[in-house]
PDB file of C-alpha atoms and ligand atoms in Angstrom:
ATOM      1  CA  MET A   1       4.859 -24.374  -0.101  1.00  0.00           C
ATOM      2  CA  ASP A   2       1.384 -25.869   0.382  1.00  0.00           C
ATOM      3  CA  ARG A   3      -0.253 -24.646  -2.767  1.00  0.00           C
ATOM      4  CA  GLY A   4      -3.164 -27.029  -2.562  1.00  0.00           C
ATOM      5  CA  PHE A   5      -4.190 -25.587   0.774  1.00  0.00           C
ATOM      6  CA  ALA A   6      -3.908 -22.004  -0.453  1.00  0.00           C
ATOM      7  CA  GLU A   7      -6.119 -22.784  -3.414  1.00  0.00           C
ATOM      8  CA  ALA A   8      -8.664 -24.433  -1.201  1.00  0.00           C
ATOM      9  CA  VAL A   9      -8.950 -21.214   0.790  1.00  0.00           C
ATOM     10  CA  VAL A  10      -8.518 -18.610  -1.934  1.00  0.00           C
ATOM     11  CA  SER A  11      -9.074 -19.243  -5.620  1.00  0.00           C
ATOM     12  CA  VAL A  12      -6.383 -19.447  -8.305  1.00  0.00           C
ATOM     13  CA  PRO A  13      -7.552 -16.146  -9.892  1.00  0.00           C
ATOM     14  CA  ASP A  14      -7.196 -14.502  -6.457  1.00  0.00           C
ATOM     15  CA  VAL A  15      -3.628 -15.734  -6.086  1.00  0.00           C
ATOM     16  CA  GLU A  16      -2.868 -14.572  -9.633  1.00  0.00           C
ATOM     17  CA  ARG A  17      -4.358 -11.201  -8.841  1.00  0.00           C
ATOM     18  CA  LEU A  18      -2.108 -10.837  -5.794  1.00  0.00           C
ATOM     19  CA  ALA A  19       0.964 -11.978  -7.742  1.00  0.00           C
ATOM     20  CA  ALA A  20       0.183  -9.456 -10.492  1.00  0.00           C
ATOM     21  CA  TRP A  21      -0.231  -6.722  -7.881  1.00  0.00           C
ATOM     22  CA  LEU A  22       3.125  -7.594  -6.245  1.00  0.00           C
ATOM     23  CA  ASP A  23       4.934  -7.769  -9.593  1.00  0.00           C
ATOM     24  CA  GLY A  24       7.160  -4.774 -10.272  1.00  0.00           C
ATOM     25  CA  ARG A  25       6.890  -3.148  -6.850  1.00  0.00           C
ATOM     26  CA  SER A  26      10.070  -1.947  -5.162  1.00  0.00           C
ATOM     27  CA  ARG A  27       9.024   0.149  -2.175  1.00  0.00           C
ATOM     28  CA  MET A  28       6.053  -1.801  -0.897  1.00  0.00           C
ATOM     29  CA  ALA A  29       5.217  -1.320   2.779  1.00  0.00           C
ATOM     30  CA  VAL A  30       3.979  -4.373   4.660  1.00  0.00           C
ATOM     31  CA  ILE A  31       1.887  -4.249   7.818  1.00  0.00           C
ATOM     32  CA  THR A  32       1.609  -7.459   9.811  1.00  0.00           C
ATOM     33  CA  GLY A  33      -0.343  -8.589  12.844  1.00  0.00           C
ATOM     34  CA  ALA A  34      -1.049 -11.663  14.934  1.00  0.00           C
ATOM     35  CA  GLY A  35      -2.240 -13.668  11.903  1.00  0.00           C
ATOM     36  CA  VAL A  36       1.339 -14.167  10.675  1.00  0.00           C
ATOM     37  CA  SER A  37       2.391 -15.640  14.030  1.00  0.00           C
ATOM     38  CA  THR A  38      -0.480 -18.064  14.612  1.00  0.00           C
ATOM     39  CA  GLY A  39       1.456 -20.526  12.417  1.00  0.00           C
ATOM     40  CA  SER A  40       4.273 -20.248  14.956  1.00  0.00           C
ATOM     41  CA  GLY A  41       1.996 -21.403  17.760  1.00  0.00           C
ATOM     42  CA  ILE A  42       1.349 -17.915  19.134  1.00  0.00           C
ATOM     43  CA  PRO A  43      -2.437 -17.581  19.261  1.00  0.00           C
ATOM     44  CA  ASP A  44      -4.407 -14.536  18.135  1.00  0.00           C
ATOM     45  CA  TYR A  45      -6.462 -12.593  20.667  1.00  0.00           C
ATOM     46  CA  ARG A  46      -9.294 -11.893  18.230  1.00  0.00           C
ATOM     47  CA  ASP A  47     -11.624 -14.079  16.208  1.00  0.00           C
ATOM     48  CA  GLY A  48     -12.619 -13.693  12.545  1.00  0.00           C
ATOM     49  CA  ASP A  49     -15.011 -10.865  13.424  1.00  0.00           C
ATOM     50  CA  GLY A  50     -12.390  -8.964  15.387  1.00  0.00           C
ATOM     51  CA  ASN A  51     -13.875  -9.805  18.791  1.00  0.00           C
ATOM     52  CA  TRP A  52     -11.924 -10.974  21.855  1.00  0.00           C
ATOM     53  CA  LYS A  53     -11.490 -14.742  21.982  1.00  0.00           C
ATOM     54  CA  ARG A  54     -10.326 -14.777  25.563  1.00  0.00           C
ATOM     55  CA  SER A  55     -10.190 -12.299  28.410  1.00  0.00           C
ATOM     56  CA  PRO A  56      -8.675  -9.028  27.152  1.00  0.00           C
ATOM     57  CA  PRO A  57      -4.960  -8.424  27.856  1.00  0.00           C
ATOM     58  CA  VAL A  58      -3.517  -6.262  30.631  1.00  0.00           C
ATOM     59  CA  GLN A  59      -4.166  -2.535  30.399  1.00  0.00           C
ATOM     60  CA  TYR A  60      -1.179  -0.194  30.761  1.00  0.00           C
ATOM     61  CA  ARG A  61      -2.724   1.876  33.528  1.00  0.00           C
ATOM     62  CA  ASP A  62      -3.619  -1.177  35.605  1.00  0.00           C
ATOM     63  CA  PHE A  63      -0.072  -2.496  35.247  1.00  0.00           C
ATOM     64  CA  VAL A  64       1.513   0.788  36.362  1.00  0.00           C
ATOM     65  CA  GLU A  65      -0.894   1.429  39.234  1.00  0.00           C
ATOM     66  CA  SER A  66      -1.407  -2.026  40.734  1.00  0.00           C
ATOM     67  CA  ALA A  67       1.242  -4.299  42.245  1.00  0.00           C
ATOM     68  CA  ALA A  68      -1.322  -7.115  42.207  1.00  0.00           C
ATOM     69  CA  VAL A  69      -1.812  -6.722  38.441  1.00  0.00           C
ATOM     70  CA  ARG A  70       1.963  -6.745  37.951  1.00  0.00           C
ATOM     71  CA  ARG A  71       2.331  -9.917  40.032  1.00  0.00           C
ATOM     72  CA  ARG A  72      -0.361 -11.589  37.972  1.00  0.00           C
ATOM     73  CA  TYR A  73       1.197 -10.391  34.716  1.00  0.00           C
ATOM     74  CA  TRP A  74       4.745 -11.503  35.556  1.00  0.00           C
ATOM     75  CA  ALA A  75       3.635 -14.853  37.013  1.00  0.00           C
ATOM     76  CA  ARG A  76       1.829 -15.603  33.757  1.00  0.00           C
ATOM     77  CA  SER A  77       4.721 -14.235  31.697  1.00  0.00           C
ATOM     78  CA  PHE A  78       7.183 -16.355  33.704  1.00  0.00           C
ATOM     79  CA  ALA A  79       5.151 -19.422  32.744  1.00  0.00           C
ATOM     80  CA  GLY A  80       4.631 -18.466  29.109  1.00  0.00           C
ATOM     81  CA  TRP A  81       8.077 -17.141  28.235  1.00  0.00           C
ATOM     82  CA  PRO A  82       9.898 -20.450  27.541  1.00  0.00           C
ATOM     83  CA  MET A  83       7.273 -21.471  24.950  1.00  0.00           C
ATOM     84  CA  PHE A  84       7.154 -17.960  23.491  1.00  0.00           C
ATOM     85  CA  ALA A  85      10.951 -17.751  23.219  1.00  0.00           C
ATOM     86  CA  ALA A  86      11.110 -21.145  21.523  1.00  0.00           C
ATOM     87  CA  ALA A  87       8.576 -20.242  18.798  1.00  0.00           C
ATOM     88  CA  GLN A  88       9.900 -20.579  15.249  1.00  0.00           C
ATOM     89  CA  PRO A  89       9.087 -18.415  12.201  1.00  0.00           C
ATOM     90  CA  SER A  90       5.967 -19.482  10.286  1.00  0.00           C
ATOM     91  CA  ALA A  91       5.497 -19.896   6.534  1.00  0.00           C
ATOM     92  CA  ALA A  92       4.182 -16.311   6.518  1.00  0.00           C
ATOM     93  CA  HIS A  93       7.345 -14.922   8.149  1.00  0.00           C
ATOM     94  CA  VAL A  94       9.500 -16.847   5.678  1.00  0.00           C
ATOM     95  CA  ALA A  95       7.432 -15.693   2.669  1.00  0.00           C
ATOM     96  CA  LEU A  96       7.655 -12.045   3.762  1.00  0.00           C
ATOM     97  CA  ALA A  97      11.444 -12.345   4.171  1.00  0.00           C
ATOM     98  CA  ARG A  98      11.539 -13.701   0.616  1.00  0.00           C
ATOM     99  CA  LEU A  99       9.545 -10.700  -0.627  1.00  0.00           C
ATOM    100  CA  GLU A 100      12.165  -8.425   0.924  1.00  0.00           C
ATOM    101  CA  ARG A 101      15.069 -10.363  -0.613  1.00  0.00           C
ATOM    102  CA  ALA A 102      13.311 -10.218  -3.985  1.00  0.00           C
ATOM    103  CA  GLY A 103      13.570  -6.415  -3.817  1.00  0.00           C
ATOM    104  CA  LEU A 104       9.833  -5.741  -3.735  1.00  0.00           C
ATOM    105  CA  MET A 105       9.688  -4.156  -0.317  1.00  0.00           C
ATOM    106  CA  GLY A 106      10.707  -1.076   1.563  1.00  0.00           C
ATOM    107  CA  GLU A 107       9.996  -1.672   5.220  1.00  0.00           C
ATOM    108  CA  LEU A 108       7.806  -4.000   7.183  1.00  0.00           C
ATOM    109  CA  VAL A 109       5.780  -2.625  10.081  1.00  0.00           C
ATOM    110  CA  THR A 110       4.670  -5.236  12.582  1.00  0.00           C
ATOM    111  CA  GLN A 111       2.257  -5.088  15.483  1.00  0.00           C
ATOM    112  CA  ASN A 112       3.780  -8.304  16.772  1.00  0.00           C
ATOM    113  CA  VAL A 113       6.290  -8.271  19.609  1.00  0.00           C
ATOM    114  CA  ASP A 114       7.779 -11.727  18.972  1.00  0.00           C
ATOM    115  CA  ARG A 115      10.723 -10.728  16.694  1.00  0.00           C
ATOM    116  CA  LEU A 116       9.908 -13.657  14.394  1.00  0.00           C
ATOM    117  CA  HIS A 117      10.184 -11.495  11.249  1.00  0.00           C
ATOM    118  CA  GLN A 118      13.809 -10.756  12.133  1.00  0.00           C
ATOM    119  CA  ARG A 119      14.455 -14.411  12.904  1.00  0.00           C
ATOM    120  CA  ALA A 120      13.007 -15.368   9.515  1.00  0.00           C
ATOM    121  CA  GLY A 121      15.523 -13.032   7.848  1.00  0.00           C
ATOM    122  CA  SER A 122      13.609  -9.770   7.350  1.00  0.00           C
ATOM    123  CA  ARG A 123      16.041  -6.867   7.806  1.00  0.00           C
ATOM    124  CA  ASN A 124      13.920  -3.739   7.562  1.00  0.00           C
ATOM    125  CA  VAL A 125      11.402  -4.148  10.354  1.00  0.00           C
ATOM    126  CA  ILE A 126       9.697  -1.557  12.541  1.00  0.00           C
ATOM    127  CA  ASP A 127       8.479  -3.129  15.784  1.00  0.00           C
ATOM    128  CA  LEU A 128       5.519  -0.770  16.183  1.00  0.00           C
ATOM    129  CA  HIS A 129       4.475  -2.236  19.526  1.00  0.00           C
ATOM    130  CA  GLY A 130       7.948  -2.948  20.874  1.00  0.00           C
ATOM    131  CA  ARG A 131       9.646  -6.251  21.616  1.00  0.00           C
ATOM    132  CA  LEU A 132       8.916  -8.807  24.276  1.00  0.00           C
ATOM    133  CA  ASP A 133      12.492 -10.051  24.538  1.00  0.00           C
ATOM    134  CA  VAL A 134      13.508  -6.845  26.342  1.00  0.00           C
ATOM    135  CA  VAL A 135      12.510  -5.566  29.800  1.00  0.00           C
ATOM    136  CA  ARG A 136      12.548  -1.830  30.551  1.00  0.00           C
ATOM    137  CA  CYS A 137      12.630   0.068  33.838  1.00  0.00           C
ATOM    138  CA  LEU A 138       9.785   2.568  34.085  1.00  0.00           C
ATOM    139  CA  ALA A 139      11.920   4.839  36.296  1.00  0.00           C
ATOM    140  CA  CYS A 140      15.417   4.930  34.745  1.00  0.00           C
ATOM    141  CA  ASN A 141      14.635   3.440  31.308  1.00  0.00           C
ATOM    142  CA  ASP A 142      17.376   0.797  31.632  1.00  0.00           C
ATOM    143  CA  ARG A 143      16.799  -2.119  29.261  1.00  0.00           C
ATOM    144  CA  THR A 144      17.776  -5.724  29.940  1.00  0.00           C
ATOM    145  CA  PRO A 145      17.217  -8.967  28.014  1.00  0.00           C
ATOM    146  CA  ARG A 146      14.056 -10.840  28.942  1.00  0.00           C
ATOM    147  CA  ASP A 147      16.097 -14.053  29.243  1.00  0.00           C
ATOM    148  CA  THR A 148      18.166 -12.454  32.013  1.00  0.00           C
ATOM    149  CA  PHE A 149      15.012 -11.319  33.780  1.00  0.00           C
ATOM    150  CA  GLN A 150      13.572 -14.826  33.452  1.00  0.00           C
ATOM    151  CA  GLU A 151      16.525 -16.088  35.519  1.00  0.00           C
ATOM    152  CA  ARG A 152      15.908 -13.400  38.138  1.00  0.00           C
ATOM    153  CA  LEU A 153      12.228 -14.389  38.270  1.00  0.00           C
ATOM    154  CA  ARG A 154      13.227 -18.019  38.727  1.00  0.00           C
ATOM    155  CA  GLU A 155      15.645 -17.173  41.539  1.00  0.00           C
ATOM    156  CA  ALA A 156      13.041 -14.990  43.274  1.00  0.00           C
ATOM    157  CA  ASN A 157      10.352 -17.709  43.014  1.00  0.00           C
ATOM    158  CA  PRO A 158      12.146 -21.041  43.539  1.00  0.00           C
ATOM    159  CA  ASP A 159       8.972 -22.947  44.451  1.00  0.00           C
ATOM    160  CA  TRP A 160       6.810 -21.588  41.669  1.00  0.00           C
ATOM    161  CA  ASN A 161       5.542 -24.318  39.388  1.00  0.00           C
ATOM    162  CA  SER A 162       3.772 -23.149  36.263  1.00  0.00           C
ATOM    163  CA  SER A 163       4.799 -25.744  33.729  1.00  0.00           C
ATOM    164  CA  THR A 164       1.231 -26.513  32.727  1.00  0.00           C
ATOM    165  CA  ALA A 165       0.354 -22.995  31.613  1.00  0.00           C
ATOM    166  CA  ARG A 166      -1.066 -22.248  28.198  1.00  0.00           C
ATOM    167  CA  ILE A 167       0.711 -19.720  25.992  1.00  0.00           C
ATOM    168  CA  ALA A 168      -0.960 -16.400  25.095  1.00  0.00           C
ATOM    169  CA  PRO A 169      -0.279 -13.839  22.337  1.00  0.00           C
ATOM    170  CA  ASP A 170       1.749 -11.426  24.453  1.00  0.00           C
ATOM    171  CA  GLY A 171       3.830 -14.201  25.941  1.00  0.00           C
ATOM    172  CA  ASP A 172       1.931 -14.638  29.149  1.00  0.00           C
ATOM    173  CA  ALA A 173      -0.176 -17.660  29.954  1.00  0.00           C
ATOM    174  CA  ASP A 174      -3.458 -18.697  31.495  1.00  0.00           C
ATOM    175  CA  LEU A 175      -3.003 -19.862  35.062  1.00  0.00           C
ATOM    176  CA  ALA A 176      -5.971 -21.047  37.058  1.00  0.00           C
ATOM    177  CA  ASP A 177      -6.142 -21.589  40.823  1.00  0.00           C
ATOM    178  CA  VAL A 178      -2.892 -19.793  41.523  1.00  0.00           C
ATOM    179  CA  ASP A 179      -2.167 -17.530  44.476  1.00  0.00           C
ATOM    180  CA  PHE A 180      -0.509 -14.640  42.670  1.00  0.00           C
ATOM    181  CA  ASP A 181       0.127 -12.805  45.958  1.00  0.00           C
ATOM    182  CA  ARG A 182       3.025 -15.171  46.594  1.00  0.00           C
ATOM    183  CA  PHE A 183       4.794 -14.236  43.356  1.00  0.00           C
ATOM    184  CA  VAL A 184       7.879 -12.033  43.828  1.00  0.00           C
ATOM    185  CA  ILE A 185       8.891  -9.532  41.127  1.00  0.00           C
ATOM    186  CA  PRO A 186      12.538  -8.441  41.154  1.00  0.00           C
ATOM    187  CA  ALA A 187      13.084  -4.676  40.797  1.00  0.00           C
ATOM    188  CA  CYS A 188      15.453  -2.761  38.512  1.00  0.00           C
ATOM    189  CA  THR A 189      19.047  -3.610  39.513  1.00  0.00           C
ATOM    190  CA  ILE A 190      20.120  -0.005  38.929  1.00  0.00           C
ATOM    191  CA  CYS A 191      17.438   2.094  40.601  1.00  0.00           C
ATOM    192  CA  GLY A 192      14.970  -0.298  42.209  1.00  0.00           C
ATOM    193  CA  GLY A 193      12.229   0.851  39.836  1.00  0.00           C
ATOM    194  CA  VAL A 194       9.276  -1.074  38.387  1.00  0.00           C
ATOM    195  CA  LEU A 195      10.091  -3.271  35.390  1.00  0.00           C
ATOM    196  CA  LYS A 196       7.833  -3.700  32.382  1.00  0.00           C
ATOM    197  CA  PRO A 197       8.228  -5.645  29.152  1.00  0.00           C
ATOM    198  CA  ASP A 198       9.385  -3.223  26.448  1.00  0.00           C
ATOM    199  CA  VAL A 199       6.121  -3.544  24.544  1.00  0.00           C
ATOM    200  CA  VAL A 200       3.188  -1.207  24.063  1.00  0.00           C
ATOM    201  CA  PHE A 201       0.378  -2.360  26.327  1.00  0.00           C
ATOM    202  CA  TYR A 202      -3.294  -1.815  25.562  1.00  0.00           C
ATOM    203  CA  GLY A 203      -4.132   1.728  26.598  1.00  0.00           C
ATOM    204  CA  GLU A 204      -0.532   2.866  26.112  1.00  0.00           C
ATOM    205  CA  SER A 205       0.707   5.165  23.336  1.00  0.00           C
ATOM    206  CA  VAL A 206       3.053   3.930  20.631  1.00  0.00           C
ATOM    207  CA  PRO A 207       6.406   5.771  20.976  1.00  0.00           C
ATOM    208  CA  ARG A 208       6.428   8.830  18.747  1.00  0.00           C
ATOM    209  CA  GLU A 209       9.550   7.792  16.814  1.00  0.00           C
ATOM    210  CA  SER A 210       7.991   4.411  15.923  1.00  0.00           C
ATOM    211  CA  ASN A 211       4.789   6.087  14.773  1.00  0.00           C
ATOM    212  CA  VAL A 212       6.682   8.573  12.599  1.00  0.00           C
ATOM    213  CA  ALA A 213       8.885   5.851  11.092  1.00  0.00           C
ATOM    214  CA  ALA A 214       5.874   3.683  10.270  1.00  0.00           C
ATOM    215  CA  LEU A 215       3.942   6.569   8.742  1.00  0.00           C
ATOM    216  CA  THR A 216       6.948   7.624   6.642  1.00  0.00           C
ATOM    217  CA  THR A 217       7.351   4.054   5.385  1.00  0.00           C
ATOM    218  CA  VAL A 218       3.715   3.823   4.372  1.00  0.00           C
ATOM    219  CA  GLU A 219       3.500   7.291   2.797  1.00  0.00           C
ATOM    220  CA  SER A 220       6.663   6.778   0.721  1.00  0.00           C
ATOM    221  CA  SER A 221       5.616   3.307  -0.441  1.00  0.00           C
ATOM    222  CA  ASP A 222       4.366   2.205  -3.855  1.00  0.00           C
ATOM    223  CA  GLY A 223       1.684  -0.001  -2.311  1.00  0.00           C
ATOM    224  CA  VAL A 224       0.738  -1.417   1.079  1.00  0.00           C
ATOM    225  CA  LEU A 225       0.256  -5.100   1.847  1.00  0.00           C
ATOM    226  CA  VAL A 226      -1.601  -5.929   5.062  1.00  0.00           C
ATOM    227  CA  ALA A 227      -0.878  -9.486   6.223  1.00  0.00           C
ATOM    228  CA  GLY A 228      -2.586 -11.215   9.133  1.00  0.00           C
ATOM    229  CA  SER A 229      -4.037  -8.172  10.848  1.00  0.00           C
ATOM    230  CA  SER A 230      -7.629  -7.204  11.532  1.00  0.00           C
ATOM    231  CA  LEU A 231      -6.350  -3.609  12.030  1.00  0.00           C
ATOM    232  CA  MET A 232      -8.528  -3.240  15.117  1.00  0.00           C
ATOM    233  CA  VAL A 233      -5.722  -1.335  16.841  1.00  0.00           C
ATOM    234  CA  TRP A 234      -5.672   2.368  15.985  1.00  0.00           C
ATOM    235  CA  SER A 235      -1.879   2.569  15.459  1.00  0.00           C
ATOM    236  CA  SER A 236      -2.107   0.215  12.482  1.00  0.00           C
ATOM    237  CA  PHE A 237      -5.527   1.259  11.167  1.00  0.00           C
ATOM    238  CA  ARG A 238      -4.321   4.866  10.848  1.00  0.00           C
ATOM    239  CA  LEU A 239      -1.438   3.718   8.618  1.00  0.00           C
ATOM    240  CA  VAL A 240      -3.845   2.128   6.170  1.00  0.00           C
ATOM    241  CA  ARG A 241      -6.079   5.180   6.280  1.00  0.00           C
ATOM    242  CA  ALA A 242      -3.075   7.447   5.579  1.00  0.00           C
ATOM    243  CA  ALA A 243      -2.132   5.337   2.563  1.00  0.00           C
ATOM    244  CA  ALA A 244      -5.683   5.378   1.206  1.00  0.00           C
ATOM    245  CA  GLN A 245      -5.891   9.149   1.651  1.00  0.00           C
ATOM    246  CA  ARG A 246      -2.748   9.523  -0.493  1.00  0.00           C
ATOM    247  CA  GLY A 247      -4.128   7.266  -3.193  1.00  0.00           C
ATOM    248  CA  ILE A 248      -1.658   4.474  -2.393  1.00  0.00           C
ATOM    249  CA  GLN A 249      -3.212   1.092  -3.062  1.00  0.00           C
ATOM    250  CA  VAL A 250      -3.698  -1.230  -0.106  1.00  0.00           C
ATOM    251  CA  VAL A 251      -4.328  -4.954  -0.416  1.00  0.00           C
ATOM    252  CA  ALA A 252      -4.827  -7.452   2.385  1.00  0.00           C
ATOM    253  CA  VAL A 253      -4.383 -11.137   3.134  1.00  0.00           C
ATOM    254  CA  ASN A 254      -6.285 -11.962   6.288  1.00  0.00           C
ATOM    255  CA  ARG A 255      -8.659 -14.499   7.722  1.00  0.00           C
ATOM    256  CA  GLY A 256     -11.950 -12.739   8.414  1.00  0.00           C
ATOM    257  CA  ARG A 257     -13.131  -9.170   8.685  1.00  0.00           C
ATOM    258  CA  THR A 258     -10.842  -6.173   9.224  1.00  0.00           C
ATOM    259  CA  ARG A 259     -11.503  -2.617  10.339  1.00  0.00           C
ATOM    260  CA  ALA A 260     -10.344  -1.298   6.940  1.00  0.00           C
ATOM    261  CA  ASP A 261     -12.199  -3.618   4.541  1.00  0.00           C
ATOM    262  CA  ASP A 262     -13.684  -0.658   2.657  1.00  0.00           C
ATOM    263  CA  LEU A 263     -10.213   0.865   2.076  1.00  0.00           C
ATOM    264  CA  PHE A 264      -8.645  -2.105   0.280  1.00  0.00           C
ATOM    265  CA  ALA A 265      -8.166  -2.411  -3.470  1.00  0.00           C
ATOM    266  CA  PHE A 266      -8.883  -6.086  -2.788  1.00  0.00           C
ATOM    267  CA  LYS A 267      -8.602  -8.610   0.011  1.00  0.00           C
ATOM    268  CA  LEU A 268      -7.803 -12.325   0.061  1.00  0.00           C
ATOM    269  CA  ASP A 269      -9.542 -14.136   2.885  1.00  0.00           C
ATOM    270  CA  GLY A 270      -7.031 -16.844   3.685  1.00  0.00           C
ATOM    271  CA  GLU A 271      -4.052 -18.017   5.693  1.00  0.00           C
ATOM    272  CA  CYS A 272      -1.099 -15.675   5.067  1.00  0.00           C
ATOM    273  CA  GLY A 273       1.697 -18.195   4.689  1.00  0.00           C
ATOM    274  CA  ALA A 274      -0.078 -20.391   2.168  1.00  0.00           C
ATOM    275  CA  VAL A 275      -1.440 -17.446   0.162  1.00  0.00           C
ATOM    276  CA  LEU A 276       1.882 -15.585   0.032  1.00  0.00           C
ATOM    277  CA  ASP A 277       3.752 -18.768  -0.886  1.00  0.00           C
ATOM    278  CA  ALA A 278       1.335 -19.408  -3.733  1.00  0.00           C
ATOM    279  CA  ALA A 279       1.682 -15.811  -4.956  1.00  0.00           C
ATOM    280  CA  LEU A 280       5.503 -15.999  -4.772  1.00  0.00           C
ATOM    281  CA  GLU A 281       5.469 -19.204  -6.811  1.00  0.00           C
ATOM    282  CA  ARG A 282       3.274 -17.519  -9.410  1.00  0.00           C
ATOM    283  CA  LEU A 283       5.676 -14.541  -9.486  1.00  0.00           C
ATOM    284  CA  ALA A 284       8.644 -16.824 -10.073  1.00  0.00           C
ATOM    285  CA  GLU A 285       7.031 -18.488 -13.078  1.00  0.00           C
TER     286      GLU A 285
HETATM  287 ZN1   ZN B 301      15.751   1.568  36.913  1.00  0.00          ZN
END
């Protein structure tokens, strides 16, 4: 798409190297993180060195144990959801869907909860950290669409005005000078239980079936491509480590340092969408 930009960030030989590496693969596993969604207007939590850019996100234990934390979370989520739900796939999402259609890939494992890979046309996606468009009851496990819950939040908080909030990576938003104690959270319509977005919070374990599926995908692959992830989260770092231990080559396209830099065959330090587009063009030649 924007080849000039890609070449300004990574060199032509680098793009050719990636294209050559992609060429002929059929069961490649892809691991993606926040870096593929920044082009969709969903900001990354971490900077180029893997450090927090803003205050760290909600911890699972705090959410479960504290009604005040839940009020704060849902008030911010209520504000951020419309922008999050309206986000469109980025050049990186589109390029990765093209890789799948070209028959190069097995499955894609994403740490993102925004479902933008699916909206870009990727079919074989493992949502390792869940999906933000679904709300789950912690007591009875009932799942409902986030859009439906948004309406319930609106009805329960008719005077709440949060239109000026800034969007955050997990769909919540920064709200200053707000009295969160006034915010009302509707309960599960079936059992009255506590509702939580169906995503893996920090400090929470990835569901076993997702972990097994992701590991199987990586271990049965003929190469692993990491796109837009610093791999700071253990659930994704361990996948790369498992591949390396089996002698499966891992390459990465990411802005800045990652936790697995010493495990890569090579890494391209650049913006995913532009780099992958340039590599796809080279492949098509
Ligand atoms: Zn329930």
